[in-house]
JSON list of C-alpha atoms in Angstrom, two decimals:
[
{"chain": "A", "resi": 690, "resn": "UNK", "atom": "CA", "xyz": [-145.25, -154.64, -132.95]},
{"chain": "A", "resi": 691, "resn": "UNK", "atom": "CA", "xyz": [-143.23, -156.27, -135.69]},
{"chain": "A", "resi": 692, "resn": "UNK", "atom": "CA", "xyz": [-139.58, -155.41, -136.18]},
{"chain": "A", "resi": 693, "resn": "UNK", "atom": "CA", "xyz": [-140.29, -154.02, -139.68]},
{"chain": "A", "resi": 694, "resn": "UNK", "atom": "CA", "xyz": [-142.98, -151.70, -138.27]},
{"chain": "A", "resi": 695, "resn": "UNK", "atom": "CA", "xyz": [-140.62, -150.47, -135.55]},
{"chain": "A", "resi": 696, "resn": "UNK", "atom": "CA", "xyz": [-137.91, -149.85, -138.15]},
{"chain": "A", "resi": 697, "resn": "UNK", "atom": "CA", "xyz": [-140.35, -147.94, -140.40]},
{"chain": "A", "resi": 698, "resn": "UNK", "atom": "CA", "xyz": [-141.53, -145.75, -137.51]},
{"chain": "A", "resi": 699, "resn": "UNK", "atom": "CA", "xyz": [-137.95, -144.95, -136.59]},
{"chain": "A", "resi": 700, "resn": "UNK", "atom": "CA", "xyz": [-137.19, -144.00, -140.20]},
{"chain": "A", "resi": 701, "resn": "UNK", "atom": "CA", "xyz": [-140.23, -141.69, -140.29]},
{"chain": "A", "resi": 702, "resn": "UNK", "atom": "CA", "xyz": [-139.21, -139.97, -137.07]},
{"chain": "A", "resi": 703, "resn": "UNK", "atom": "CA", "xyz": [-135.66, -139.53, -138.41]},
{"chain": "A", "resi": 704, "resn": "UNK", "atom": "CA", "xyz": [-137.00, -138.10, -141.67]},
{"chain": "A", "resi": 705, "resn": "UNK", "atom": "CA", "xyz": [-138.94, -135.48, -139.74]},
{"chain": "A", "resi": 706, "resn": "UNK", "atom": "CA", "xyz": [-136.23, -134.42, -137.32]},
{"chain": "A", "resi": 707, "resn": "UNK", "atom": "CA", "xyz": [-133.09, -135.55, -139.13]},
{"chain": "A", "resi": 708, "resn": "UNK", "atom": "CA", "xyz": [-129.76, -135.14, -137.41]},
{"chain": "A", "resi": 709, "resn": "UNK", "atom": "CA", "xyz": [-129.99, -131.37, -137.19]},
{"chain": "A", "resi": 710, "resn": "UNK", "atom": "CA", "xyz": [-127.61, -129.31, -135.11]},
{"chain": "A", "resi": 711, "resn": "UNK", "atom": "CA", "xyz": [-128.85, -127.58, -131.97]},
{"chain": "A", "resi": 712, "resn": "UNK", "atom": "CA", "xyz": [-129.57, -123.85, -132.36]},
{"chain": "A", "resi": 713, "resn": "UNK", "atom": "CA", "xyz": [-127.16, -121.44, -130.64]},
{"chain": "A", "resi": 714, "resn": "UNK", "atom": "CA", "xyz": [-128.78, -118.17, -129.52]},
{"chain": "A", "resi": 715, "resn": "UNK", "atom": "CA", "xyz": [-126.97, -114.87, -130.19]},
{"chain": "A", "resi": 716, "resn": "UNK", "atom": "CA", "xyz": [-125.48, -113.20, -127.11]},
{"chain": "A", "resi": 717, "resn": "UNK", "atom": "CA", "xyz": [-126.00, -109.59, -128.21]},
{"chain": "A", "resi": 718, "resn": "UNK", "atom": "CA", "xyz": [-128.08, -107.36, -125.93]},
{"chain": "A", "resi": 719, "resn": "UNK", "atom": "CA", "xyz": [-130.45, -106.19, -128.69]},
{"chain": "A", "resi": 720, "resn": "UNK", "atom": "CA", "xyz": [-131.40, -109.70, -129.87]},
{"chain": "A", "resi": 721, "resn": "UNK", "atom": "CA", "xyz": [-135.02, -110.22, -130.87]},
{"chain": "A", "resi": 722, "resn": "UNK", "atom": "CA", "xyz": [-137.09, -113.06, -129.38]},
{"chain": "A", "resi": 723, "resn": "UNK", "atom": "CA", "xyz": [-139.35, -115.44, -131.25]},
{"chain": "A", "resi": 724, "resn": "UNK", "atom": "CA", "xyz": [-141.88, -117.58, -129.41]},
{"chain": "A", "resi": 725, "resn": "UNK", "atom": "CA", "xyz": [-142.92, -120.75, -131.23]},
{"chain": "A", "resi": 726, "resn": "UNK", "atom": "CA", "xyz": [-146.42, -121.71, -130.11]},
{"chain": "A", "resi": 727, "resn": "UNK", "atom": "CA", "xyz": [-148.88, -124.43, -131.14]},
{"chain": "A", "resi": 728, "resn": "UNK", "atom": "CA", "xyz": [-152.65, -124.09, -131.07]},
{"chain": "A", "resi": 729, "resn": "UNK", "atom": "CA", "xyz": [-153.68, -127.61, -130.22]},
{"chain": "A", "resi": 730, "resn": "UNK", "atom": "CA", "xyz": [-152.89, -130.87, -128.52]},
{"chain": "A", "resi": 731, "resn": "UNK", "atom": "CA", "xyz": [-150.44, -132.21, -131.07]},
{"chain": "A", "resi": 732, "resn": "UNK", "atom": "CA", "xyz": [-146.70, -132.66, -131.40]},
{"chain": "A", "resi": 733, "resn": "UNK", "atom": "CA", "xyz": [-144.80, -129.83, -133.06]},
{"chain": "A", "resi": 734, "resn": "UNK", "atom": "CA", "xyz": [-141.20, -128.84, -133.64]},
{"chain": "A", "resi": 735, "resn": "UNK", "atom": "CA", "xyz": [-139.55, -125.69, -134.95]},
{"chain": "A", "resi": 736, "resn": "UNK", "atom": "CA", "xyz": [-136.39, -125.35, -137.02]},
{"chain": "A", "resi": 737, "resn": "UNK", "atom": "CA", "xyz": [-134.31, -122.19, -137.52]},
{"chain": "A", "resi": 738, "resn": "UNK", "atom": "CA", "xyz": [-132.14, -121.96, -140.63]},
{"chain": "A", "resi": 739, "resn": "UNK", "atom": "CA", "xyz": [-128.67, -120.41, -140.61]},
{"chain": "A", "resi": 740, "resn": "UNK", "atom": "CA", "xyz": [-129.01, -119.50, -144.30]},
{"chain": "A", "resi": 741, "resn": "UNK", "atom": "CA", "xyz": [-132.29, -117.63, -144.69]},
{"chain": "A", "resi": 742, "resn": "UNK", "atom": "CA", "xyz": [-132.31, -117.29, -148.50]},
{"chain": "A", "resi": 743, "resn": "UNK", "atom": "CA", "xyz": [-132.62, -121.01, -149.28]},
{"chain": "A", "resi": 744, "resn": "UNK", "atom": "CA", "xyz": [-133.32, -122.40, -145.80]},
{"chain": "A", "resi": 745, "resn": "UNK", "atom": "CA", "xyz": [-129.89, -123.97, -145.39]},
{"chain": "A", "resi": 746, "resn": "UNK", "atom": "CA", "xyz": [-128.02, -125.02, -142.21]},
{"chain": "A", "resi": 747, "resn": "UNK", "atom": "CA", "xyz": [-131.05, -126.36, -140.33]},
{"chain": "A", "resi": 748, "resn": "UNK", "atom": "CA", "xyz": [-130.98, -126.10, -136.52]},
{"chain": "A", "resi": 749, "resn": "UNK", "atom": "CA", "xyz": [-133.63, -127.91, -134.54]},
{"chain": "A", "resi": 750, "resn": "UNK", "atom": "CA", "xyz": [-135.42, -126.76, -131.42]},
{"chain": "A", "resi": 751, "resn": "UNK", "atom": "CA", "xyz": [-136.89, -129.12, -128.81]},
{"chain": "A", "resi": 752, "resn": "UNK", "atom": "CA", "xyz": [-140.00, -131.09, -129.69]},
{"chain": "A", "resi": 753, "resn": "UNK", "atom": "CA", "xyz": [-143.17, -129.58, -128.21]},
{"chain": "A", "resi": 754, "resn": "UNK", "atom": "CA", "xyz": [-145.26, -132.45, -126.86]},
{"chain": "A", "resi": 755, "resn": "UNK", "atom": "CA", "xyz": [-146.98, -131.34, -123.65]},
{"chain": "A", "resi": 756, "resn": "UNK", "atom": "CA", "xyz": [-145.55, -127.81, -123.59]},
{"chain": "A", "resi": 757, "resn": "UNK", "atom": "CA", "xyz": [-147.36, -125.36, -125.84]},
{"chain": "A", "resi": 758, "resn": "UNK", "atom": "CA", "xyz": [-144.45, -123.03, -126.63]},
{"chain": "A", "resi": 759, "resn": "UNK", "atom": "CA", "xyz": [-140.72, -122.41, -126.63]},
{"chain": "A", "resi": 760, "resn": "UNK", "atom": "CA", "xyz": [-138.83, -119.14, -127.05]},
{"chain": "A", "resi": 761, "resn": "UNK", "atom": "CA", "xyz": [-135.46, -118.38, -128.60]},
{"chain": "A", "resi": 762, "resn": "UNK", "atom": "CA", "xyz": [-133.38, -115.26, -129.14]},
{"chain": "A", "resi": 763, "resn": "UNK", "atom": "CA", "xyz": [-132.53, -114.46, -132.77]},
{"chain": "A", "resi": 764, "resn": "UNK", "atom": "CA", "xyz": [-130.22, -112.03, -134.56]},
{"chain": "A", "resi": 765, "resn": "UNK", "atom": "CA", "xyz": [-132.00, -108.75, -135.36]},
{"chain": "A", "resi": 766, "resn": "UNK", "atom": "CA", "xyz": [-131.97, -106.82, -138.65]},
{"chain": "A", "resi": 767, "resn": "UNK", "atom": "CA", "xyz": [-131.11, -109.88, -140.75]},
{"chain": "A", "resi": 768, "resn": "UNK", "atom": "CA", "xyz": [-133.48, -112.18, -142.63]},
{"chain": "A", "resi": 769, "resn": "UNK", "atom": "CA", "xyz": [-134.57, -115.22, -140.61]},
{"chain": "A", "resi": 770, "resn": "UNK", "atom": "CA", "xyz": [-136.16, -118.36, -142.02]},
{"chain": "A", "resi": 771, "resn": "UNK", "atom": "CA", "xyz": [-137.86, -120.96, -139.85]},
{"chain": "A", "resi": 772, "resn": "UNK", "atom": "CA", "xyz": [-140.18, -123.92, -140.20]},
{"chain": "A", "resi": 773, "resn": "UNK", "atom": "CA", "xyz": [-142.74, -125.41, -137.88]},
{"chain": "A", "resi": 774, "resn": "UNK", "atom": "CA", "xyz": [-143.67, -129.07, -138.23]},
{"chain": "A", "resi": 775, "resn": "UNK", "atom": "CA", "xyz": [-146.91, -130.75, -137.12]},
{"chain": "A", "resi": 776, "resn": "UNK", "atom": "CA", "xyz": [-147.24, -134.48, -136.49]},
{"chain": "A", "resi": 777, "resn": "UNK", "atom": "CA", "xyz": [-150.32, -136.26, -135.21]},
{"chain": "A", "resi": 778, "resn": "UNK", "atom": "CA", "xyz": [-148.27, -138.67, -133.13]},
{"chain": "A", "resi": 779, "resn": "UNK", "atom": "CA", "xyz": [-144.50, -139.11, -132.93]},
{"chain": "A", "resi": 780, "resn": "UNK", "atom": "CA", "xyz": [-144.74, -142.89, -132.46]},
{"chain": "A", "resi": 781, "resn": "UNK", "atom": "CA", "xyz": [-147.17, -143.50, -135.30]},
{"chain": "A", "resi": 782, "resn": "UNK", "atom": "CA", "xyz": [-146.88, -140.70, -137.83]},
{"chain": "A", "resi": 783, "resn": "UNK", "atom": "CA", "xyz": [-150.36, -140.52, -139.31]},
{"chain": "A", "resi": 784, "resn": "UNK", "atom": "CA", "xyz": [-150.44, -136.88, -140.32]},
{"chain": "A", "resi": 785, "resn": "UNK", "atom": "CA", "xyz": [-147.60, -134.48, -141.08]},
{"chain": "A", "resi": 786, "resn": "UNK", "atom": "CA", "xyz": [-147.29, -130.95, -142.46]},
{"chain": "A", "resi": 787, "resn": "UNK", "atom": "CA", "xyz": [-144.76, -128.11, -142.48]},
{"chain": "A", "resi": 788, "resn": "UNK", "atom": "CA", "xyz": [-144.95, -124.35, -142.94]},
{"chain": "A", "resi": 789, "resn": "UNK", "atom": "CA", "xyz": [-141.87, -122.19, -143.56]},
{"chain": "A", "resi": 790, "resn": "UNK", "atom": "CA", "xyz": [-141.58, -118.40, -143.31]},
{"chain": "A", "resi": 791, "resn": "UNK", "atom": "CA", "xyz": [-138.88, -115.76, -143.78]},
{"chain": "A", "resi": 792, "resn": "UNK", "atom": "CA", "xyz": [-138.97, -112.33, -142.12]},
{"chain": "A", "resi": 793, "resn": "UNK", "atom": "CA", "xyz": [-136.56, -109.74, -140.72]},
{"chain": "A", "resi": 794, "resn": "UNK", "atom": "CA", "xyz": [-136.82, -109.33, -136.94]},
{"chain": "A", "resi": 795, "resn": "UNK", "atom": "CA", "xyz": [-136.21, -105.91, -135.39]},
{"chain": "A", "resi": 796, "resn": "UNK", "atom": "CA", "xyz": [-133.90, -105.35, -132.43]},
{"chain": "A", "resi": 797, "resn": "UNK", "atom": "CA", "xyz": [-135.41, -106.20, -129.00]},
{"chain": "A", "resi": 798, "resn": "UNK", "atom": "CA", "xyz": [-138.82, -107.05, -130.51]},
{"chain": "A", "resi": 799, "resn": "UNK", "atom": "CA", "xyz": [-140.74, -110.13, -129.43]},
{"chain": "A", "resi": 800, "resn": "UNK", "atom": "CA", "xyz": [-142.50, -112.21, -132.08]},
{"chain": "A", "resi": 801, "resn": "UNK", "atom": "CA", "xyz": [-145.03, -115.00, -131.74]},
{"chain": "A", "resi": 802, "resn": "UNK", "atom": "CA", "xyz": [-145.19, -117.70, -134.43]},
{"chain": "A", "resi": 803, "resn": "UNK", "atom": "CA", "xyz": [-148.47, -119.56, -133.92]},
{"chain": "A", "resi": 804, "resn": "UNK", "atom": "CA", "xyz": [-148.82, -122.92, -135.69]},
{"chain": "A", "resi": 805, "resn": "UNK", "atom": "CA", "xyz": [-152.38, -123.92, -136.55]},
{"chain": "A", "resi": 806, "resn": "UNK", "atom": "CA", "xyz": [-153.50, -126.97, -138.50]},
{"chain": "A", "resi": 807, "resn": "UNK", "atom": "CA", "xyz": [-156.72, -126.89, -140.52]},
{"chain": "A", "resi": 808, "resn": "UNK", "atom": "CA", "xyz": [-157.82, -129.79, -142.70]},
{"chain": "A", "resi": 809, "resn": "UNK", "atom": "CA", "xyz": [-154.33, -131.31, -142.51]},
{"chain": "A", "resi": 810, "resn": "UNK", "atom": "CA", "xyz": [-152.64, -128.09, -143.69]},
{"chain": "A", "resi": 811, "resn": "UNK", "atom": "CA", "xyz": [-150.16, -126.13, -141.53]},
{"chain": "A", "resi": 812, "resn": "UNK", "atom": "CA", "xyz": [-150.29, -122.36, -141.27]},
{"chain": "A", "resi": 813, "resn": "UNK", "atom": "CA", "xyz": [-148.12, -120.03, -139.18]},
{"chain": "A", "resi": 814, "resn": "UNK", "atom": "CA", "xyz": [-149.49, -116.68, -138.03]},
{"chain": "A", "resi": 815, "resn": "UNK", "atom": "CA", "xyz": [-146.53, -114.41, -137.23]},
{"chain": "A", "resi": 816, "resn": "UNK", "atom": "CA", "xyz": [-147.16, -111.39, -135.00]},
{"chain": "A", "resi": 817, "resn": "UNK", "atom": "CA", "xyz": [-145.01, -108.68, -133.39]},
{"chain": "A", "resi": 818, "resn": "UNK", "atom": "CA", "xyz": [-145.87, -108.00, -129.73]},
{"chain": "A", "resi": 819, "resn": "UNK", "atom": "CA", "xyz": [-143.50, -105.01, -129.46]},
{"chain": "A", "resi": 820, "resn": "UNK", "atom": "CA", "xyz": [-140.53, -104.54, -127.16]},
{"chain": "A", "resi": 821, "resn": "UNK", "atom": "CA", "xyz": [-140.24, -104.99, -123.38]},
{"chain": "A", "resi": 822, "resn": "UNK", "atom": "CA", "xyz": [-140.08, -101.18, -123.06]},
{"chain": "A", "resi": 823, "resn": "UNK", "atom": "CA", "xyz": [-143.00, -100.59, -125.44]},
{"chain": "A", "resi": 824, "resn": "UNK", "atom": "CA", "xyz": [-145.34, -103.58, -125.75]},
{"chain": "A", "resi": 825, "resn": "UNK", "atom": "CA", "xyz": [-148.03, -103.30, -128.40]},
{"chain": "A", "resi": 826, "resn": "UNK", "atom": "CA", "xyz": [-151.63, -103.15, -127.13]},
{"chain": "A", "resi": 827, "resn": "UNK", "atom": "CA", "xyz": [-152.60, -105.54, -129.91]},
{"chain": "A", "resi": 828, "resn": "UNK", "atom": "CA", "xyz": [-150.10, -107.82, -131.67]},
{"chain": "A", "resi": 829, "resn": "UNK", "atom": "CA", "xyz": [-149.35, -106.66, -135.22]},
{"chain": "A", "resi": 830, "resn": "UNK", "atom": "CA", "xyz": [-149.09, -109.07, -138.17]},
{"chain": "A", "resi": 831, "resn": "UNK", "atom": "CA", "xyz": [-145.53, -109.27, -139.52]},
{"chain": "A", "resi": 832, "resn": "UNK", "atom": "CA", "xyz": [-144.80, -109.13, -143.26]},
{"chain": "A", "resi": 833, "resn": "UNK", "atom": "CA", "xyz": [-143.21, -112.44, -144.19]},
{"chain": "A", "resi": 834, "resn": "UNK", "atom": "CA", "xyz": [-142.59, -114.68, -147.16]},
{"chain": "A", "resi": 835, "resn": "UNK", "atom": "CA", "xyz": [-144.04, -118.19, -147.13]},
{"chain": "A", "resi": 836, "resn": "UNK", "atom": "CA", "xyz": [-141.97, -120.96, -148.74]},
{"chain": "A", "resi": 837, "resn": "UNK", "atom": "CA", "xyz": [-142.71, -124.41, -150.03]},
{"chain": "A", "resi": 838, "resn": "UNK", "atom": "CA", "xyz": [-140.81, -126.83, -147.79]},
{"chain": "A", "resi": 839, "resn": "UNK", "atom": "CA", "xyz": [-138.85, -129.66, -149.35]},
{"chain": "A", "resi": 840, "resn": "UNK", "atom": "CA", "xyz": [-136.86, -132.44, -147.76]},
{"chain": "A", "resi": 841, "resn": "UNK", "atom": "CA", "xyz": [-133.16, -131.76, -148.34]},
{"chain": "A", "resi": 842, "resn": "UNK", "atom": "CA", "xyz": [-130.54, -134.45, -148.76]},
{"chain": "A", "resi": 843, "resn": "UNK", "atom": "CA", "xyz": [-128.65, -133.29, -145.65]},
{"chain": "A", "resi": 844, "resn": "UNK", "atom": "CA", "xyz": [-129.06, -130.90, -142.74]},
{"chain": "A", "resi": 845, "resn": "UNK", "atom": "CA", "xyz": [-127.18, -128.29, -144.79]},
{"chain": "A", "resi": 846, "resn": "UNK", "atom": "CA", "xyz": [-130.24, -127.94, -147.05]},
{"chain": "A", "resi": 847, "resn": "UNK", "atom": "CA", "xyz": [-131.71, -126.28, -148.98]},
{"chain": "A", "resi": 848, "resn": "UNK", "atom": "CA", "xyz": [-135.13, -126.87, -147.39]},
{"chain": "A", "resi": 849, "resn": "UNK", "atom": "CA", "xyz": [-137.01, -124.08, -149.26]},
{"chain": "A", "resi": 850, "resn": "UNK", "atom": "CA", "xyz": [-138.55, -125.05, -152.58]}
]
């Protein structure tokens, strides 16, 4: 591989993941949990934003290559914005898409954000599975707002268009 190709691939990978700060989970006992899950054999990554209104203060979660999901605790009763990113291949970025949602998690609830890609377009299905004390028999769709994602000039954002 030529040096210029290697440099371009590195720039693409950096553009996708940036230099985002690592997410710090809340320590409160009533924290909600969100599980980020992907539907297929592709590379995905999730980002949680500290500022939900405009998707500012981006915090990255680990890249999901072989593993199909990761879970994180989040602050309940406050708006939460997050993005999930799909890439066909991290070494040679052929396809790329992002979906961004905002919702308000309830205390102790567990949510599943499922990233699916159809015809090169990302879509997140967000469902509430209930609480550990009262799981739902069937996951319930969660009201959320979908945003247009835009590349910000820094990790401070805004990433919502």
